[in-house]
Short mmCIF file of C-alpha atoms and ligand atoms in Angstrom, two decimals:
data_model
loop_
_atom_site.label_atom_id
_atom_site.label_comp_id
_atom_site.label_asym_id
_atom_site.label_seq_id
_atom_site.Cartn_x
_atom_site.Cartn_y
_atom_site.Cartn_z
CA MET A 1 -20.12 16.65 71.39
CA GLY A 2 -21.92 14.00 69.30
CA ARG A 3 -21.40 10.05 69.52
CA ILE A 4 -18.04 9.48 67.98
CA THR A 5 -18.78 6.57 65.04
CA THR A 6 -16.87 4.93 62.29
CA ALA A 7 -17.36 7.77 60.10
CA VAL A 8 -14.98 9.79 62.77
CA PHE A 9 -12.13 6.78 62.88
CA LYS A 10 -11.86 7.07 59.17
CA GLU A 11 -11.71 11.17 59.26
CA LYS A 12 -9.42 11.08 62.08
CA LYS A 13 -7.08 8.64 59.95
CA LEU A 14 -7.12 10.89 57.02
CA LYS A 15 -6.33 13.55 58.75
CA GLY A 16 -3.59 12.14 61.00
CA GLU A 17 -4.83 12.57 64.05
CA LYS A 18 -4.57 10.03 66.66
CA ILE A 19 -7.76 7.73 67.69
CA THR A 20 -7.80 6.89 71.74
CA MET A 21 -9.59 4.44 73.36
CA LEU A 22 -9.60 2.56 76.55
CA THR A 23 -11.11 -0.77 77.94
CA ALA A 24 -14.22 -0.27 81.00
CA TYR A 25 -16.21 -2.94 81.96
CA ASP A 26 -18.76 -0.87 84.45
CA TYR A 27 -20.51 2.10 84.66
CA PRO A 28 -18.42 4.37 86.59
CA THR A 29 -15.42 4.22 84.67
CA ALA A 30 -17.11 4.30 81.57
CA LYS A 31 -18.52 7.48 83.02
CA VAL A 32 -14.89 8.88 83.87
CA ILE A 33 -13.39 8.07 80.48
CA ASP A 34 -16.31 9.30 78.57
CA GLU A 35 -15.90 12.51 80.25
CA ALA A 36 -12.03 12.56 79.38
CA GLY A 37 -13.11 12.65 76.01
CA ILE A 38 -11.86 9.09 74.98
CA ASP A 39 -12.94 8.05 71.34
CA SER A 40 -13.91 5.38 72.38
CA ILE A 41 -14.15 2.57 74.61
CA LEU A 42 -13.87 -0.97 74.46
CA VAL A 43 -15.35 -3.56 76.60
CA GLY A 44 -12.63 -6.42 76.42
CA ASP A 45 -12.95 -9.76 77.34
CA SER A 46 -9.79 -8.83 79.01
CA LEU A 47 -12.89 -8.24 82.08
CA GLY A 48 -11.89 -11.94 82.29
CA ASN A 49 -8.31 -10.97 83.59
CA VAL A 50 -9.03 -7.54 84.96
CA VAL A 51 -12.29 -8.10 86.88
CA LEU A 52 -13.52 -11.69 86.81
CA GLY A 53 -9.60 -12.79 88.02
CA TYR A 54 -9.33 -15.45 85.78
CA GLU A 55 -6.27 -16.30 84.06
CA ASN A 56 -7.16 -15.81 80.93
CA THR A 57 -10.32 -14.40 78.46
CA LEU A 58 -11.24 -17.95 77.56
CA ALA A 59 -13.29 -18.93 80.11
CA VAL A 60 -15.74 -15.34 79.35
CA THR A 61 -19.33 -16.09 78.21
CA MET A 62 -21.73 -14.14 75.88
CA ASP A 63 -23.70 -13.47 79.05
CA ASP A 64 -20.85 -11.88 80.96
CA MET A 65 -20.15 -9.51 77.54
CA VAL A 66 -23.55 -8.42 77.52
CA HIS A 67 -23.74 -7.96 81.52
CA HIS A 68 -20.83 -5.74 81.74
CA THR A 69 -21.10 -3.97 77.94
CA LYS A 70 -24.58 -2.80 79.63
CA ALA A 71 -23.33 -1.16 82.48
CA VAL A 72 -20.60 0.66 80.02
CA THR A 73 -23.21 2.06 77.68
CA ARG A 74 -25.43 3.75 80.45
CA GLY A 75 -22.05 5.45 81.46
CA ALA A 76 -20.47 6.34 77.75
CA LYS A 77 -22.58 8.89 76.28
CA ASN A 78 -20.08 10.28 73.55
CA ALA A 79 -17.91 7.81 73.11
CA MET A 80 -18.18 4.78 70.88
CA VAL A 81 -18.41 1.64 72.40
CA VAL A 82 -16.79 -1.49 71.01
CA SER A 83 -18.07 -4.97 72.59
CA ASP A 84 -15.79 -7.79 72.37
CA MET A 85 -17.32 -11.45 71.31
CA PRO A 86 -15.65 -13.90 73.48
CA PHE A 87 -14.52 -17.00 72.64
CA LEU A 88 -16.70 -19.07 71.00
CA SER A 89 -19.19 -16.86 70.32
CA TYR A 90 -18.18 -16.29 66.51
CA HIS A 91 -15.98 -19.82 65.68
CA ILE A 92 -18.96 -22.32 65.44
CA SER A 93 -21.46 -20.71 62.58
CA ARG A 94 -22.49 -17.79 60.49
CA GLU A 95 -25.56 -17.90 62.09
CA GLU A 96 -24.83 -17.91 66.17
CA SER A 97 -22.16 -15.31 65.04
CA VAL A 98 -24.58 -13.10 63.71
CA ARG A 99 -26.68 -13.44 66.72
CA ASN A 100 -24.13 -12.97 69.34
CA ALA A 101 -22.86 -9.97 67.56
CA GLY A 102 -26.60 -9.01 67.54
CA ARG A 103 -26.76 -9.31 71.08
CA LEU A 104 -23.56 -6.84 72.02
CA ILE A 105 -26.08 -4.27 70.18
CA GLN A 106 -29.32 -4.78 70.32
CA GLU A 107 -29.30 -6.14 74.27
CA ALA A 108 -26.18 -4.52 75.36
CA GLY A 109 -26.20 -0.93 73.38
CA ALA A 110 -22.92 -1.65 71.78
CA GLN A 111 -22.12 0.25 68.64
CA ALA A 112 -19.41 -2.27 67.37
CA VAL A 113 -17.99 -5.26 67.97
CA LYS A 114 -14.78 -6.47 67.98
CA LEU A 115 -13.68 -10.20 67.20
CA GLU A 116 -9.95 -11.72 66.89
CA GLY A 117 -8.51 -13.17 63.52
CA GLY A 118 -7.56 -12.65 60.11
CA GLN A 119 -7.98 -14.37 56.82
CA GLU A 120 -9.75 -17.48 58.34
CA ARG A 121 -12.28 -15.23 60.24
CA ILE A 122 -13.95 -13.32 56.74
CA ASP A 123 -16.68 -15.33 55.98
CA THR A 124 -17.94 -14.72 59.99
CA ILE A 125 -17.11 -10.82 59.19
CA LYS A 126 -19.31 -10.07 55.91
CA ALA A 127 -21.85 -12.17 57.52
CA ILE A 128 -22.07 -9.94 60.61
CA LEU A 129 -21.64 -6.24 58.33
CA ASP A 130 -24.41 -7.90 56.48
CA ALA A 131 -26.31 -7.34 59.47
CA GLU A 132 -25.15 -3.58 59.43
CA ILE A 133 -22.91 -4.02 62.70
CA PRO A 134 -19.78 -2.63 62.44
CA VAL A 135 -16.85 -4.82 63.59
CA MET A 136 -13.73 -4.10 64.34
CA GLY A 137 -10.66 -6.74 63.70
CA HIS A 138 -7.60 -7.87 66.33
CA ILE A 139 -4.88 -9.39 64.85
CA GLY A 140 -1.40 -10.34 66.42
CA LEU A 141 -1.23 -11.31 70.33
CA THR A 142 -4.60 -12.35 70.04
CA PRO A 143 -5.52 -13.41 73.42
CA GLN A 144 -8.07 -15.94 72.87
CA SER A 145 -5.53 -17.94 71.06
CA VAL A 146 -2.92 -18.18 73.94
CA HIS A 147 -2.58 -22.06 74.25
CA GLN A 148 -2.44 -22.29 69.96
CA PHE A 149 0.62 -19.75 70.70
CA GLY A 150 1.94 -21.46 73.99
CA GLY A 151 1.69 -18.60 75.69
CA PHE A 152 1.20 -14.94 75.34
CA LYS A 153 3.93 -13.88 72.93
CA VAL A 154 4.81 -11.48 70.32
CA GLN A 155 3.85 -12.06 67.01
CA GLY A 156 5.02 -11.54 63.44
CA ARG A 157 8.95 -11.53 63.91
CA ASP A 158 10.02 -13.72 61.51
CA LEU A 159 9.62 -13.34 57.50
CA GLU A 160 6.95 -15.93 57.32
CA THR A 161 4.76 -14.76 60.54
CA ALA A 162 5.31 -10.96 59.42
CA GLN A 163 3.97 -11.24 56.15
CA LYS A 164 1.11 -13.33 56.85
CA LEU A 165 -0.19 -11.04 59.38
CA ILE A 166 -0.01 -8.71 56.43
CA GLN A 167 -2.12 -10.12 54.13
CA ASP A 168 -4.72 -10.71 57.59
CA ALA A 169 -4.70 -6.58 57.58
CA VAL A 170 -5.36 -6.23 54.33
CA ALA A 171 -8.14 -9.17 54.17
CA LEU A 172 -9.93 -7.79 56.82
CA ALA A 173 -9.85 -4.16 55.63
CA ASN A 174 -11.21 -5.72 52.30
CA ALA A 175 -13.93 -7.07 53.94
CA GLY A 176 -15.09 -4.14 55.78
CA VAL A 177 -13.47 -3.68 59.08
CA PHE A 178 -13.92 0.08 60.32
CA GLY A 179 -10.92 -0.46 62.14
CA MET A 180 -8.15 -3.48 63.49
CA VAL A 181 -6.33 -3.57 67.04
CA LEU A 182 -2.69 -4.60 66.40
CA GLU A 183 -1.72 -6.39 69.28
CA GLY A 184 1.74 -7.34 70.66
CA VAL A 185 3.47 -6.45 67.21
CA PRO A 186 6.81 -5.36 66.47
CA ALA A 187 6.73 -1.27 66.06
CA ALA A 188 8.23 -1.59 62.68
CA LEU A 189 5.88 -4.03 61.17
CA ALA A 190 2.88 -2.02 62.89
CA LYS A 191 3.74 0.91 60.83
CA LYS A 192 4.17 -0.80 57.77
CA ILE A 193 0.58 -2.09 58.23
CA THR A 194 -0.86 1.25 59.18
CA GLU A 195 0.52 2.64 56.07
CA MET A 196 -0.81 0.04 54.16
CA VAL A 197 -4.38 -0.26 54.85
CA SER A 198 -7.04 1.76 54.72
CA VAL A 199 -8.70 1.81 58.11
CA PRO A 200 -7.39 2.65 61.48
CA THR A 201 -5.42 0.67 63.20
CA ILE A 202 -5.30 0.91 66.86
CA GLY A 203 -1.96 -0.55 68.78
CA ILE A 204 -1.48 -2.21 71.74
CA GLY A 205 2.57 -2.93 72.31
CA ALA A 206 2.32 -1.85 68.45
CA GLY A 207 4.92 0.89 68.70
CA LYS A 208 3.77 4.89 67.92
CA ASP A 209 2.79 4.62 64.58
CA CYS A 210 -0.20 2.80 64.73
CA ASP A 211 -3.47 5.61 63.77
CA GLY A 212 -4.68 5.31 67.51
CA GLN A 213 -3.54 3.03 71.01
CA VAL A 214 -5.54 1.00 73.33
CA LEU A 215 -4.93 0.01 76.94
CA VAL A 216 -6.41 -1.77 79.88
CA VAL A 217 -7.81 0.48 81.99
CA HIS A 218 -6.82 -1.39 84.89
CA ASP A 219 -3.35 -1.46 83.66
CA MET A 220 -2.82 2.38 83.03
CA LEU A 221 -4.14 3.25 86.26
CA GLY A 222 -2.19 1.35 88.13
CA LEU A 223 -5.07 -0.89 90.12
CA TYR A 224 -2.37 -4.23 90.53
CA GLN A 225 0.83 -4.15 91.91
CA GLY A 226 2.29 -7.64 90.07
CA HIS A 227 3.73 -7.75 86.88
CA VAL A 228 2.89 -5.93 83.84
CA ALA A 229 3.07 -6.19 80.43
CA LYS A 230 6.22 -4.27 78.62
CA PHE A 231 3.82 -1.94 76.58
CA VAL A 232 2.09 -0.99 79.51
CA LYS A 233 2.82 2.46 80.75
CA LYS A 234 0.88 3.36 84.44
CA PHE A 235 -0.43 6.84 84.48
CA GLY A 236 -1.42 6.22 87.71
CA ASN A 237 -0.94 4.49 90.65
CA LEU A 238 -4.27 3.73 92.07
CA HIS A 239 -3.31 0.44 94.08
CA PRO A 240 -1.32 2.08 97.05
CA LEU A 241 -4.06 5.10 97.39
CA MET A 242 -6.76 2.31 97.49
CA LEU A 243 -4.99 0.23 100.10
CA GLU A 244 -4.34 3.30 102.18
CA ALA A 245 -8.23 4.12 102.26
CA VAL A 246 -9.23 0.57 102.91
CA LYS A 247 -6.30 0.52 106.01
CA SER A 248 -7.61 3.56 107.30
CA TYR A 249 -11.22 2.88 107.35
CA SER A 250 -10.16 -0.52 109.32
CA GLU A 251 -8.34 1.45 111.51
CA GLU A 252 -11.01 3.76 112.12
CA VAL A 253 -14.25 1.55 112.38
CA LYS A 254 -11.83 -0.58 115.24
CA ALA A 255 -11.20 2.43 116.80
CA GLY A 256 -14.59 3.86 117.33
CA THR A 257 -13.81 7.02 115.47
CA PHE A 258 -15.80 6.74 112.51
CA PRO A 259 -18.55 7.11 112.01
CA ALA A 260 -18.17 10.66 113.57
CA PRO A 261 -21.32 12.72 114.57
CA GLU A 262 -20.83 14.63 110.82
CA HIS A 263 -21.91 10.98 109.53
CA CYS A 264 -24.48 10.42 111.87
CA TYR A 265 -28.36 11.08 111.28
CA SER A 266 -30.21 13.24 114.26
CA ILE A 267 -33.37 12.92 116.20
CA ASP A 268 -34.52 14.51 118.94
CA ASP A 269 -33.64 13.81 122.72
CA SER A 270 -37.51 13.99 123.59
CA ILE A 271 -38.75 11.09 121.19
CA ILE A 272 -35.62 8.73 122.31
CA GLU A 273 -36.36 9.74 126.11
CA LYS A 274 -39.90 8.68 125.29
CA LEU A 275 -39.09 5.34 123.88
CA TYR A 276 -39.32 2.13 126.28
O1 KIV B 301 -10.01 -8.05 75.60
C1 KIV B 301 -9.07 -6.78 75.45
O2 KIV B 301 -9.17 -5.65 76.56
C2 KIV B 301 -8.50 -6.23 74.36
C3 KIV B 301 -7.51 -5.14 73.97
C4 KIV B 301 -6.18 -5.67 74.57
C5 KIV B 301 -7.31 -4.75 72.69
O3 KIV B 301 -8.76 -6.86 73.54
#
């Protein structure tokens, strides 16, 4: 199987085939996701929440994204790797935005970048596209706007904001994005947007009628025990498994039962006897 490209995304929408996407931030996770045949890996700036332990994504830097995207691209042979542009990496000037997007492609090996925002980002998106870098949009509950939204809230629930989301989606598609994430949007609105735009919509908390779905891998694997958003389905429950394994290790080390003979290297007794 060859690398999934933006053309495959387009084809899948035309054929009505769902697009699969998951986040990853490291080499072994990228390898598993790739092996499972997922279409695309997003190196999300959710890195800040699920890997680096921040409260939100705002502290994530370009260097963080380059570092983790490099690890993911080493593990992803077929999936298209999309790397997130972090907060402030595409807000200051077009030149800086293109340079930063270019780093994720040239230094880190991603095939595309994603950035948050609608009509207000069109000029920036066009500048990045001009440098031949595929761009994925992201509208709805955009986590980099957490302070402006006053929290992580579903977007587009009244007429005015729903209309604005439709205008944003159409503007992104017209600008030339190859796809767009719809996050935290009522399912019926996401369905309408999906029908209106020619490029695939990838939903997270946006219902089943998007052209594809994305989830944060730590959430869907059940790596945490605390609260997860309503839209998360835990397809695995790894936290108790990891906790049990770590506790067993601790107990065996303390009891002296690990390492056992099969975990040890041998040496001829005669050599040991000759040592002084
Ligand atoms: O950063 C991220 O993981 C994302 C997804 C939630 C879409 O942007």
